[in-house]
Amino acid sequence: MAKSAPAFTCTECGAVHKKWAGRCDACGAWNAIIEEAPLAAGPSGRTLGARRGRKLALSTLAETEAPPRRVASGLAELDRVLGGGLVPGSAILVGGDPGIGKSTLLLQAAASFAREGLSCIYVSGEEASAQVRMRAARLGLSDAPVQLAAETGLRDILTTLDALRPDLAIIDSIQTMWADHVEAAPGSVSQVRAAAHEIVSFAKKRGTAVVLVGHVTKEGQIAGPRVVEHMVDTVLYFEGERGHQFRILRAVKNRFGPADEIGVFEMTGSGLAEIANPSALFLSERGAATPGSVVFAGMEGTRPVLTEIQALVAASPLGTPRRTVVGLDANRLSTILAVLEARCGIPFAGMDVFLNVAGGMRVSEPAADLAIAAALLSAREDIALPAEMVVFGEISLSGALRPVTQSENRLKEAKKLGFSRAIAPERSKITGGVGIRVQQMPDLTTFVGEIFAAG
Ligand code: TYD
Ligand code: MG
């Protein structure tokens, strides 16, 4: 019988390769390919061997489960992202760039949960206990009953957790953990995977909720938490632009709540402050109506968020004009520029285009299309849109405006922030009584005619 060959698997995309390589051909990820030990073939030649398994007890779909118990931290922005609070025994991964504020957030979260009566252990593999204590003092959390350890050895950590059985354990970070049964350096894919597996299994077995912190590097040199994402119940990303004080905690996966929910914080001298009304914050720097500035009425999960989209269009000295995008998808910009040219006859050739979302927010909703187009046109024509107007709608390749979800919630938020006019797609369901003047338009050409032709 043929000996089974070793398989090399990419931890980013799962592609299987015959031999090891530094870069995965399938997805282009570097240092992501690891050797998977082949399953030993049993005497019968079948890979599971001759030993028979246990017969599973099956259940029906009709059996009801009580909804998961939750404990709120009192940090409303965090609880919202978790889907209403912490579920005992759940495993949560918090990913983000180094220095973005993960340790700060989780120390604050640990303190809040501890003050709510949960037993919490914070294990730092990156900082000494004294450093963590200094941060706690700076954040005014020294009196919170959080137990602290500075350790990277997984065996000792799990032994401690098993002895104490806390309600919540925070592991900062998973890249620094070292499982001594795996022969690889801390931070390597195999170590991160093994450590995460051990910790998540512990959480499930003992009912301790665990939070794993994971660094994401652009180069993917350190094993990103991608491999870990499949193992945990909830994946949160902590995002923000350097130089901006806003931080967004975003749920990208949540077995116990809605994904796409965001929590907004501001990094201050004394830690992260919660922002209950992000729209007001994102629009706070907005002055009088300026060409190129448009307010987009967006949705982040269940919450309406207004943001300012800014565009600058200038004659380009370059053969290939610049297209610079911050906070939005660059492909979206290309598509919208192409639709403006092909459907409305407005070319951007020979012009540099700069596009960004004010305040360091990221917008990924297609509903932002019309606001992007409006900002581009406004900048190009040097005509300011009325300051009291918000815009939303998806643009199809034909130039038609597609309706988007939750139009009324968007309009209500706009009304709340003092806006009195809105442009929306024609087929959006809007019943009267939102208290705001809504112009509904079928396509981009109508929009251009109504808003820009007059000026
Ligand atoms: P940190 O939580 O250490 O980031 P991470 O764990 O994601 O690497 O936060 C680091 C940054 O936060 C650092 O640049 C200093 C800043 N910071 C404040 O501005 N205010 C504070 O109160 C604290 C604790 C940190
Ligand atoms: Mg940290």
Tab-separated table of C-alpha atoms and ligand atoms in Angstrom:
chain	number	residue	atom	x	y	z
A	1	MET	CA	0.000	0.000	0.000
A	2	ALA	CA	1.315	3.448	-0.851
A	3	LYS	CA	2.618	5.449	2.073
A	4	SER	CA	0.495	8.552	2.397
A	5	ALA	CA	2.495	11.610	1.383
A	6	PRO	CA	2.710	14.565	3.718
A	7	ALA	CA	0.350	17.364	2.780
A	8	PHE	CA	1.138	21.040	2.990
A	9	THR	CA	-1.822	23.250	3.700
A	10	CYS	CA	-2.143	27.024	3.473
A	11	THR	CA	-3.524	28.307	6.764
A	12	GLU	CA	-4.968	31.375	5.054
A	13	CYS	CA	-6.995	29.822	2.245
A	14	GLY	CA	-6.826	26.082	2.903
A	15	ALA	CA	-5.217	25.198	-0.449
A	16	VAL	CA	-3.289	21.918	-0.373
A	17	HIS	CA	0.198	21.841	-1.916
A	18	LYS	CA	2.514	18.936	-2.745
A	19	LYS	CA	5.546	20.641	-1.262
A	20	TRP	CA	6.333	23.503	1.049
A	21	ALA	CA	6.721	26.967	-0.399
A	22	GLY	CA	7.218	30.395	1.123
A	23	ARG	CA	4.229	31.798	-0.702
A	24	CYS	CA	0.877	30.179	-1.376
A	25	ASP	CA	0.154	30.087	-5.129
A	26	ALA	CA	-3.560	30.082	-4.504
A	27	CYS	CA	-3.993	33.168	-2.320
A	28	GLY	CA	-0.567	34.823	-2.363
A	29	ALA	CA	-0.126	34.670	1.430
A	30	TRP	CA	3.459	34.472	2.706
A	31	ASN	CA	4.662	32.013	5.359
A	32	ALA	CA	1.228	30.516	5.689
A	33	ILE	CA	1.932	26.990	4.436
A	34	ILE	CA	2.357	24.336	7.105
A	35	GLU	CA	2.887	20.616	6.990
A	36	GLU	CA	-0.119	18.610	8.088
A	37	ALA	CA	0.679	15.217	9.578
A	38	PRO	CA	-1.068	12.558	7.450
A	39	LEU	CA	-3.670	10.406	9.176
A	40	ALA	CA	-2.093	7.070	9.954
A	41	ALA	CA	-3.550	4.260	7.862
A	42	GLY	CA	-5.012	1.478	9.957
A	43	PRO	CA	-4.484	-2.237	9.397
A	44	SER	CA	-7.558	-2.426	7.207
A	45	GLY	CA	-6.080	0.226	4.932
A	46	ARG	CA	-8.821	2.635	5.907
A	47	THR	CA	-7.381	5.726	7.502
A	48	LEU	CA	-9.501	5.562	10.653
A	49	GLY	CA	-8.181	2.108	11.447
A	50	ALA	CA	-10.042	-0.963	12.581
A	51	ARG	CA	-11.212	0.352	15.934
A	52	ARG	CA	-14.878	1.197	15.833
A	53	GLY	CA	-16.190	4.489	17.155
A	54	ARG	CA	-18.940	5.112	19.640
A	55	LYS	CA	-22.507	5.475	18.352
A	56	LEU	CA	-23.642	9.083	18.604
A	57	ALA	CA	-26.802	10.096	20.423
A	58	LEU	CA	-28.794	12.056	17.869
A	59	SER	CA	-31.409	14.662	18.646
A	60	THR	CA	-34.221	16.350	16.718
A	61	LEU	CA	-34.511	19.907	15.496
A	62	ALA	CA	-37.545	20.508	17.672
A	63	GLU	CA	-35.711	20.352	20.981
A	64	THR	CA	-35.505	23.839	22.427
A	65	GLU	CA	-32.491	25.388	24.045
A	66	ALA	CA	-32.677	28.240	26.500
A	67	PRO	CA	-31.117	31.381	25.007
A	68	PRO	CA	-27.531	31.800	26.204
A	69	ARG	CA	-27.142	33.508	29.558
A	70	ARG	CA	-25.315	36.798	29.226
A	71	VAL	CA	-23.450	39.064	31.552
A	72	ALA	CA	-23.252	42.735	30.631
A	73	SER	CA	-19.993	44.544	31.377
A	74	GLY	CA	-21.520	47.947	31.813
A	75	LEU	CA	-19.413	49.162	28.872
A	76	ALA	CA	-22.406	49.616	26.575
A	77	GLU	CA	-20.363	49.805	23.370
A	78	LEU	CA	-18.644	46.507	24.148
A	79	ASP	CA	-21.867	44.777	25.219
A	80	ARG	CA	-23.578	45.810	21.998
A	81	VAL	CA	-20.799	44.303	19.879
A	82	LEU	CA	-20.914	41.078	21.904
A	83	GLY	CA	-24.634	40.864	21.158
A	84	GLY	CA	-25.847	41.963	24.594
A	85	GLY	CA	-23.085	40.783	26.891
A	86	LEU	CA	-20.607	38.028	27.544
A	87	VAL	CA	-21.776	34.434	27.096
A	88	PRO	CA	-20.181	32.068	29.668
A	89	GLY	CA	-17.865	29.534	28.073
A	90	SER	CA	-17.581	31.473	24.830
A	91	ALA	CA	-14.300	32.096	23.041
A	92	ILE	CA	-13.710	35.555	21.647
A	93	LEU	CA	-10.883	36.731	19.440
A	94	VAL	CA	-10.007	40.420	19.391
A	95	GLY	CA	-7.762	41.243	16.450
A	96	GLY	CA	-6.145	44.493	15.474
A	97	ASP	CA	-2.962	46.283	14.502
A	98	PRO	CA	-0.273	46.604	17.165
A	99	GLY	CA	-0.707	49.761	19.216
A	100	ILE	CA	-4.346	50.289	18.317
A	101	GLY	CA	-5.505	49.852	21.925
A	102	LYS	CA	-6.436	46.177	22.369
A	103	SER	CA	-4.705	45.794	25.725
A	104	THR	CA	-6.278	49.019	26.949
A	105	LEU	CA	-9.746	47.915	25.849
A	106	LEU	CA	-9.452	44.493	27.447
A	107	LEU	CA	-8.047	45.788	30.706
A	108	GLN	CA	-11.018	48.145	30.885
A	109	ALA	CA	-13.366	45.298	29.978
A	110	ALA	CA	-11.815	43.000	32.614
A	111	ALA	CA	-12.203	45.710	35.240
A	112	SER	CA	-15.843	46.315	34.265
A	113	PHE	CA	-16.719	42.623	34.368
A	114	ALA	CA	-14.868	42.239	37.683
A	115	ARG	CA	-16.854	45.129	39.138
A	116	GLU	CA	-20.028	43.374	37.967
A	117	GLY	CA	-18.978	40.447	40.150
A	118	LEU	CA	-17.281	38.118	37.629
A	119	SER	CA	-13.966	36.561	38.560
A	120	CYS	CA	-11.478	37.730	35.935
A	121	ILE	CA	-7.895	36.770	35.161
A	122	TYR	CA	-5.776	38.862	32.836
A	123	VAL	CA	-2.729	37.057	31.470
A	124	SER	CA	-0.220	39.271	29.727
A	125	GLY	CA	2.436	37.620	27.609
A	126	GLU	CA	3.691	40.940	26.312
A	127	GLU	CA	4.046	43.170	29.309
A	128	ALA	CA	5.348	42.706	32.845
A	129	SER	CA	2.792	42.820	35.658
A	130	ALA	CA	4.212	46.169	36.767
A	131	GLN	CA	3.490	47.639	33.334
A	132	VAL	CA	-0.070	46.388	33.386
A	133	ARG	CA	-0.502	47.775	36.915
A	134	MET	CA	0.828	51.144	35.743
A	135	ARG	CA	-1.679	51.201	32.934
A	136	ALA	CA	-4.465	50.226	35.336
A	137	ALA	CA	-3.457	53.099	37.617
A	138	ARG	CA	-3.530	55.496	34.668
A	139	LEU	CA	-6.984	54.244	33.731
A	140	GLY	CA	-8.213	54.555	37.323
A	141	LEU	CA	-8.851	50.808	37.556
A	142	SER	CA	-6.433	49.820	40.302
A	143	ASP	CA	-9.245	48.970	42.707
A	144	ALA	CA	-10.980	46.539	40.305
A	145	PRO	CA	-10.649	42.920	41.541
A	146	VAL	CA	-8.839	41.602	38.431
A	147	GLN	CA	-6.189	38.944	38.961
A	148	LEU	CA	-3.059	39.470	36.971
A	149	ALA	CA	-0.308	37.223	35.611
A	150	ALA	CA	2.586	37.849	33.253
A	151	GLU	CA	3.283	34.507	31.622
A	152	THR	CA	3.716	32.897	28.221
A	153	GLY	CA	3.946	29.198	29.131
A	154	LEU	CA	0.600	27.708	28.169
A	155	ARG	CA	0.891	24.685	30.447
A	156	ASP	CA	1.243	26.848	33.575
A	157	ILE	CA	-1.502	29.185	32.425
A	158	LEU	CA	-3.976	26.360	31.844
A	159	THR	CA	-3.088	24.721	35.150
A	160	THR	CA	-3.751	28.020	36.919
A	161	LEU	CA	-7.017	28.587	35.072
A	162	ASP	CA	-8.116	25.046	35.808
A	163	ALA	CA	-7.407	25.508	39.523
A	164	LEU	CA	-9.201	28.859	39.761
A	165	ARG	CA	-11.998	28.326	37.186
A	166	PRO	CA	-12.547	32.053	36.597
A	167	ASP	CA	-15.611	33.397	34.753
A	168	LEU	CA	-13.398	35.277	32.301
A	169	ALA	CA	-9.792	34.843	31.202
A	170	ILE	CA	-8.039	37.291	28.905
A	171	ILE	CA	-4.966	36.074	27.032
A	172	ASP	CA	-2.903	38.973	25.677
A	173	SER	CA	-1.742	37.942	23.149
A	174	ILE	CA	-2.123	34.567	21.476
A	175	GLN	CA	1.060	35.223	19.456
A	176	THR	CA	3.162	35.209	22.615
A	177	MET	CA	1.781	31.927	23.972
A	178	TRP	CA	4.059	28.932	23.954
A	179	ALA	CA	2.703	25.398	24.023
A	180	ASP	CA	5.662	23.170	24.937
A	181	HIS	CA	4.290	20.129	23.083
A	182	VAL	CA	4.679	21.900	19.740
A	183	GLU	CA	8.156	22.320	18.342
A	184	ALA	CA	7.899	25.745	16.826
A	185	ALA	CA	8.653	29.303	17.858
A	186	PRO	CA	5.956	31.355	19.600
A	187	GLY	CA	4.014	33.331	17.011
A	188	SER	CA	4.401	30.664	14.321
A	189	VAL	CA	1.267	29.256	12.726
A	190	SER	CA	1.554	25.902	14.500
A	191	GLN	CA	2.082	27.486	17.925
A	192	VAL	CA	-0.774	29.958	17.533
A	193	ARG	CA	-3.041	27.203	16.316
A	194	ALA	CA	-2.117	24.756	19.060
A	195	ALA	CA	-2.340	27.383	21.815
A	196	ALA	CA	-5.706	28.648	20.588
A	197	HIS	CA	-7.000	25.093	20.361
A	198	GLU	CA	-5.961	24.321	23.964
A	199	ILE	CA	-7.443	27.531	25.332
A	200	VAL	CA	-10.720	27.231	23.406
A	201	SER	CA	-11.107	23.581	24.489
A	202	PHE	CA	-10.548	24.676	28.089
A	203	ALA	CA	-13.258	27.351	27.711
A	204	LYS	CA	-15.774	24.844	26.377
A	205	LYS	CA	-14.956	22.226	29.008
A	206	ARG	CA	-14.923	24.495	32.052
A	207	GLY	CA	-17.391	27.235	31.081
A	208	THR	CA	-14.804	29.991	31.366
A	209	ALA	CA	-15.229	32.733	28.785
A	210	VAL	CA	-11.892	33.432	27.117
A	211	VAL	CA	-10.739	36.427	25.149
A	212	LEU	CA	-7.730	35.943	22.901
A	213	VAL	CA	-5.892	38.988	21.649
A	214	GLY	CA	-4.330	38.623	18.213
A	215	HIS	CA	-2.047	40.966	16.318
A	216	VAL	CA	-2.544	41.308	12.601
A	217	THR	CA	0.444	42.305	10.558
A	218	LYS	CA	0.178	43.546	7.010
A	219	GLU	CA	3.011	41.301	5.842
A	220	GLY	CA	1.428	38.269	7.498
A	221	GLN	CA	4.837	37.354	8.914
A	222	ILE	CA	3.509	36.541	12.340
A	223	ALA	CA	0.696	34.062	12.021
A	224	GLY	CA	-2.357	36.248	11.841
A	225	PRO	CA	-5.366	35.245	13.869
A	226	ARG	CA	-7.004	33.995	10.647
A	227	VAL	CA	-6.311	30.390	11.629
A	228	VAL	CA	-7.914	31.056	14.964
A	229	GLU	CA	-11.045	32.682	13.544
A	230	HIS	CA	-12.586	29.309	12.775
A	231	MET	CA	-12.039	28.011	16.285
A	232	VAL	CA	-13.699	30.806	18.244
A	233	ASP	CA	-17.349	31.833	18.639
A	234	THR	CA	-16.866	35.534	18.148
A	235	VAL	CA	-14.347	37.526	16.139
A	236	LEU	CA	-14.016	41.210	16.880
A	237	TYR	CA	-11.732	43.628	15.086
A	238	PHE	CA	-10.476	46.753	16.752
A	239	GLU	CA	-9.817	49.317	14.047
A	240	GLY	CA	-8.825	52.899	13.698
A	241	GLU	CA	-6.492	55.139	11.777
A	242	ARG	CA	-3.278	56.194	13.408
A	243	GLY	CA	-3.481	59.919	14.100
A	244	HIS	CA	-7.219	59.716	14.737
A	245	GLN	CA	-8.512	59.135	18.218
A	246	PHE	CA	-11.594	57.154	17.127
A	247	ARG	CA	-11.534	53.398	17.559
A	248	ILE	CA	-14.133	51.044	16.196
A	249	LEU	CA	-14.787	47.599	17.616
A	250	ARG	CA	-16.463	45.581	14.885
A	251	ALA	CA	-18.021	42.116	15.147
A	252	VAL	CA	-17.144	40.189	11.991
A	253	LYS	CA	-18.367	36.839	13.292
A	254	ASN	CA	-20.646	36.146	16.229
A	255	ARG	CA	-22.298	32.838	17.043
A	256	PHE	CA	-24.223	34.517	19.851
A	257	GLY	CA	-25.330	37.743	18.229
A	258	PRO	CA	-25.478	39.797	15.066
A	259	ALA	CA	-22.291	40.330	13.069
A	260	ASP	CA	-21.528	43.769	11.598
A	261	GLU	CA	-22.361	45.466	14.869
A	262	ILE	CA	-19.946	48.231	15.866
A	263	GLY	CA	-18.928	49.925	19.081
A	264	VAL	CA	-17.280	53.324	18.904
A	265	PHE	CA	-14.633	54.553	21.317
A	266	GLU	CA	-12.310	57.483	21.584
A	267	MET	CA	-8.727	57.024	22.814
A	268	THR	CA	-8.132	59.647	25.463
A	269	GLY	CA	-5.352	60.321	27.946
A	270	SER	CA	-7.202	58.179	30.468
A	271	GLY	CA	-8.143	55.223	28.289
A	272	LEU	CA	-10.975	54.477	25.905
A	273	ALA	CA	-14.103	56.550	26.279
A	274	GLU	CA	-17.385	55.270	24.903
A	275	ILE	CA	-19.069	57.256	22.150
A	276	ALA	CA	-22.806	56.866	22.408
A	277	ASN	CA	-23.568	59.042	19.393
A	278	PRO	CA	-20.937	58.371	16.721
A	279	SER	CA	-22.700	60.384	14.007
A	280	ALA	CA	-22.338	63.610	15.992
A	281	LEU	CA	-18.665	62.827	16.489
A	282	PHE	CA	-17.925	61.978	12.861
A	283	LEU	CA	-19.643	65.139	11.684
A	284	SER	CA	-18.185	67.363	14.408
A	285	GLU	CA	-15.414	68.770	12.245
A	286	ARG	CA	-17.733	69.617	9.417
A	287	GLY	CA	-18.005	73.331	8.742
A	288	ALA	CA	-20.082	75.230	6.190
A	289	ALA	CA	-21.067	73.548	2.925
A	290	THR	CA	-17.886	72.895	0.930
A	291	PRO	CA	-17.519	71.443	-2.562
A	292	GLY	CA	-16.552	67.771	-2.363
A	293	SER	CA	-18.154	67.145	1.036
A	294	VAL	CA	-21.275	64.983	1.280
A	295	VAL	CA	-22.969	63.447	4.308
A	296	PHE	CA	-23.735	59.758	3.903
A	297	ALA	CA	-26.523	58.251	5.968
A	298	GLY	CA	-25.120	54.777	6.615
A	299	MET	CA	-25.930	51.738	8.735
A	300	GLU	CA	-23.429	49.781	10.831
A	301	GLY	CA	-25.223	46.650	11.934
A	302	THR	CA	-28.438	47.792	13.569
A	303	ARG	CA	-27.186	51.280	14.189
A	304	PRO	CA	-27.419	54.271	11.842
A	305	VAL	CA	-24.149	56.182	11.498
A	306	LEU	CA	-23.744	59.391	9.550
A	307	THR	CA	-20.335	60.057	8.048
A	308	GLU	CA	-18.850	62.728	5.855
A	309	ILE	CA	-17.444	61.591	2.515
A	310	GLN	CA	-14.859	63.968	1.100
A	311	ALA	CA	-13.542	64.147	-2.438
A	312	LEU	CA	-10.936	66.262	-4.139
A	313	VAL	CA	-10.598	66.339	-7.919
A	314	ALA	CA	-7.706	68.185	-9.556
A	315	ALA	CA	-6.046	68.299	-12.976
A	316	SER	CA	-3.300	65.679	-12.999
A	317	PRO	CA	0.245	66.281	-14.202
A	318	LEU	CA	0.723	62.507	-14.437
A	319	GLY	CA	0.166	60.197	-17.388
A	320	THR	CA	-1.781	57.864	-15.119
A	321	PRO	CA	-3.805	60.047	-12.779
A	322	ARG	CA	-3.792	59.278	-9.083
A	323	ARG	CA	-6.684	57.524	-7.368
A	324	THR	CA	-6.219	57.729	-3.602
A	325	VAL	CA	-8.820	56.242	-1.282
A	326	VAL	CA	-8.940	56.161	2.535
A	327	GLY	CA	-11.699	54.380	4.422
A	328	LEU	CA	-13.523	53.178	1.314
A	329	ASP	CA	-12.990	50.407	-1.219
A	330	ALA	CA	-10.764	51.502	-4.115
A	331	ASN	CA	-12.634	49.178	-6.505
A	332	ARG	CA	-15.872	50.924	-5.628
A	333	LEU	CA	-14.306	54.233	-6.656
A	334	SER	CA	-13.202	52.815	-10.021
A	335	THR	CA	-16.681	51.434	-10.661
A	336	ILE	CA	-18.412	54.689	-9.803
A	337	LEU	CA	-16.000	56.710	-11.958
A	338	ALA	CA	-16.707	54.335	-14.855
A	339	VAL	CA	-20.478	54.638	-14.394
A	340	LEU	CA	-20.265	58.447	-14.234
A	341	GLU	CA	-18.310	58.469	-17.477
A	342	ALA	CA	-20.321	55.850	-19.368
A	343	ARG	CA	-23.854	56.660	-18.185
A	344	CYS	CA	-23.713	60.389	-17.434
A	345	GLY	CA	-20.968	61.449	-19.857
A	346	ILE	CA	-18.832	62.977	-17.101
A	347	PRO	CA	-15.185	61.937	-17.602
A	348	PHE	CA	-12.514	61.960	-14.906
A	349	ALA	CA	-9.636	61.156	-17.273
A	350	GLY	CA	-6.629	63.402	-16.703
A	351	MET	CA	-7.766	64.222	-13.176
A	352	ASP	CA	-6.365	63.110	-9.849
A	353	VAL	CA	-9.081	61.852	-7.524
A	354	PHE	CA	-8.729	61.730	-3.731
A	355	LEU	CA	-11.524	60.239	-1.692
A	356	ASN	CA	-11.854	59.681	2.021
A	357	VAL	CA	-14.180	59.267	4.954
A	358	ALA	CA	-13.698	61.973	7.562
A	359	GLY	CA	-12.717	60.930	11.084
A	360	GLY	CA	-10.951	57.652	10.245
A	361	MET	CA	-14.142	55.621	9.844
A	362	ARG	CA	-14.305	52.747	7.326
A	363	VAL	CA	-17.406	52.477	5.154
A	364	SER	CA	-18.041	49.258	3.270
A	365	GLU	CA	-21.767	49.480	2.525
A	366	PRO	CA	-22.782	49.681	-1.158
A	367	ALA	CA	-25.352	52.252	-0.004
A	368	ALA	CA	-22.471	54.734	0.077
A	369	ASP	CA	-22.223	54.695	-3.746
A	370	LEU	CA	-24.489	57.673	-4.308
A	371	ALA	CA	-22.747	59.711	-1.614
A	372	ILE	CA	-19.379	58.894	-3.238
A	373	ALA	CA	-20.703	59.915	-6.682
A	374	ALA	CA	-22.155	63.102	-5.199
A	375	ALA	CA	-18.854	63.987	-3.513
A	376	LEU	CA	-16.933	63.347	-6.755
A	377	LEU	CA	-19.327	65.466	-8.826
A	378	SER	CA	-19.429	68.200	-6.215
A	379	ALA	CA	-15.625	68.362	-6.169
A	380	ARG	CA	-15.310	68.224	-9.945
A	381	GLU	CA	-17.933	70.905	-10.606
A	382	ASP	CA	-16.872	72.948	-7.561
A	383	ILE	CA	-20.484	73.116	-6.420
A	384	ALA	CA	-21.278	72.514	-2.749
A	385	LEU	CA	-24.266	70.369	-1.895
A	386	PRO	CA	-26.727	71.916	0.571
A	387	ALA	CA	-25.332	71.517	4.088
A	388	GLU	CA	-28.655	70.209	5.393
A	389	MET	CA	-28.719	67.256	2.943
A	390	VAL	CA	-27.864	63.566	3.419
A	391	VAL	CA	-27.460	61.060	0.598
A	392	PHE	CA	-27.650	57.272	0.278
A	393	GLY	CA	-28.242	54.672	-2.439
A	394	GLU	CA	-26.471	51.910	-4.315
A	395	ILE	CA	-25.499	52.542	-7.934
A	396	SER	CA	-25.815	49.692	-10.428
A	397	LEU	CA	-23.606	49.429	-13.510
A	398	SER	CA	-26.499	50.682	-15.620
A	399	GLY	CA	-26.538	53.900	-13.613
A	400	ALA	CA	-29.821	53.026	-11.893
A	401	LEU	CA	-30.192	53.661	-8.167
A	402	ARG	CA	-30.896	50.519	-6.182
A	403	PRO	CA	-32.885	50.672	-2.990
A	404	VAL	CA	-31.038	49.935	0.243
A	405	THR	CA	-32.165	48.498	3.555
A	406	GLN	CA	-33.406	50.448	6.562
A	407	SER	CA	-34.036	53.731	4.729
A	408	GLU	CA	-36.250	55.003	7.496
A	409	ASN	CA	-33.694	54.401	10.233
A	410	ARG	CA	-31.150	56.324	8.176
A	411	LEU	CA	-33.564	59.219	7.725
A	412	LYS	CA	-34.524	59.289	11.405
A	413	GLU	CA	-30.885	59.543	12.424
A	414	ALA	CA	-30.379	62.366	9.898
A	415	LYS	CA	-33.418	64.163	11.301
A	416	LYS	CA	-32.089	63.731	14.824
A	417	LEU	CA	-28.829	65.407	13.827
A	418	GLY	CA	-30.593	68.386	12.287
A	419	PHE	CA	-30.649	67.467	8.598
A	420	SER	CA	-33.783	68.446	6.681
A	421	ARG	CA	-33.254	67.024	3.161
A	422	ALA	CA	-32.317	63.627	1.773
A	423	ILE	CA	-31.684	62.027	-1.606
A	424	ALA	CA	-32.639	58.355	-1.797
A	425	PRO	CA	-33.267	55.741	-4.503
A	426	GLU	CA	-36.732	55.777	-6.035
A	427	ARG	CA	-37.653	52.260	-4.959
A	428	SER	CA	-36.606	52.641	-1.319
A	429	LYS	CA	-39.583	52.046	0.953
A	430	ILE	CA	-40.158	55.299	2.751
A	431	THR	CA	-43.551	56.011	4.273
A	432	GLY	CA	-44.217	59.594	5.220
A	433	GLY	CA	-43.783	60.997	8.657
A	434	VAL	CA	-40.000	60.877	8.995
A	435	GLY	CA	-40.105	64.642	9.158
A	436	ILE	CA	-37.482	65.211	6.512
A	437	ARG	CA	-37.856	66.168	2.844
A	438	VAL	CA	-36.868	63.154	0.746
A	439	GLN	CA	-36.238	63.341	-2.995
A	440	GLN	CA	-36.349	59.843	-4.480
A	441	MET	CA	-34.588	59.399	-7.811
A	442	PRO	CA	-34.547	56.528	-10.312
A	443	ASP	CA	-30.993	56.909	-11.604
A	444	LEU	CA	-27.708	58.768	-11.484
A	445	THR	CA	-28.523	60.883	-14.561
A	446	THR	CA	-31.600	62.292	-12.816
A	447	PHE	CA	-29.481	63.028	-9.750
A	448	VAL	CA	-26.876	64.888	-11.830
A	449	GLY	CA	-29.625	66.848	-13.594
A	450	GLU	CA	-31.452	67.820	-10.414
A	451	ILE	CA	-28.492	68.709	-8.240
A	452	PHE	CA	-25.767	69.920	-10.552
A	453	ALA	CA	-27.335	71.145	-13.791
A	454	ALA	CA	-29.068	74.068	-12.092
A	455	GLY	CA	-25.846	75.422	-10.487
B	1	TYD	P1	-2.354	49.307	23.668
B	1	TYD	O1	-3.600	48.998	24.383
B	1	TYD	O2	-1.067	48.961	24.333
B	1	TYD	O3	-2.375	48.712	22.195
B	1	TYD	P2	-2.271	47.189	21.693
B	1	TYD	O4	-2.490	46.307	22.868
B	1	TYD	O5	-3.340	47.078	20.647
B	1	TYD	O6	-0.932	47.020	21.082
B	1	TYD	O7	-2.435	50.872	23.376
B	1	TYD	C1	-1.341	51.519	22.920
B	1	TYD	C2	-1.611	52.971	22.587
B	1	TYD	O8	-2.687	53.575	23.282
B	1	TYD	C3	-0.390	53.732	22.940
B	1	TYD	O9	0.070	54.361	21.740
B	1	TYD	C4	-0.800	54.727	23.960
B	1	TYD	C5	-2.288	54.816	23.807
B	1	TYD	N1	-2.965	55.087	25.076
B	1	TYD	C6	-3.631	56.281	25.268
B	1	TYD	O10	-3.628	57.162	24.401
B	1	TYD	N2	-4.294	56.495	26.439
B	1	TYD	C7	-4.316	55.567	27.444
B	1	TYD	O11	-4.929	55.806	28.497
B	1	TYD	C8	-3.604	54.340	27.246
B	1	TYD	C9	-3.580	53.283	28.297
B	1	TYD	C10	-2.965	54.123	26.030
B	2	MG	MG	-1.115	45.039	23.742
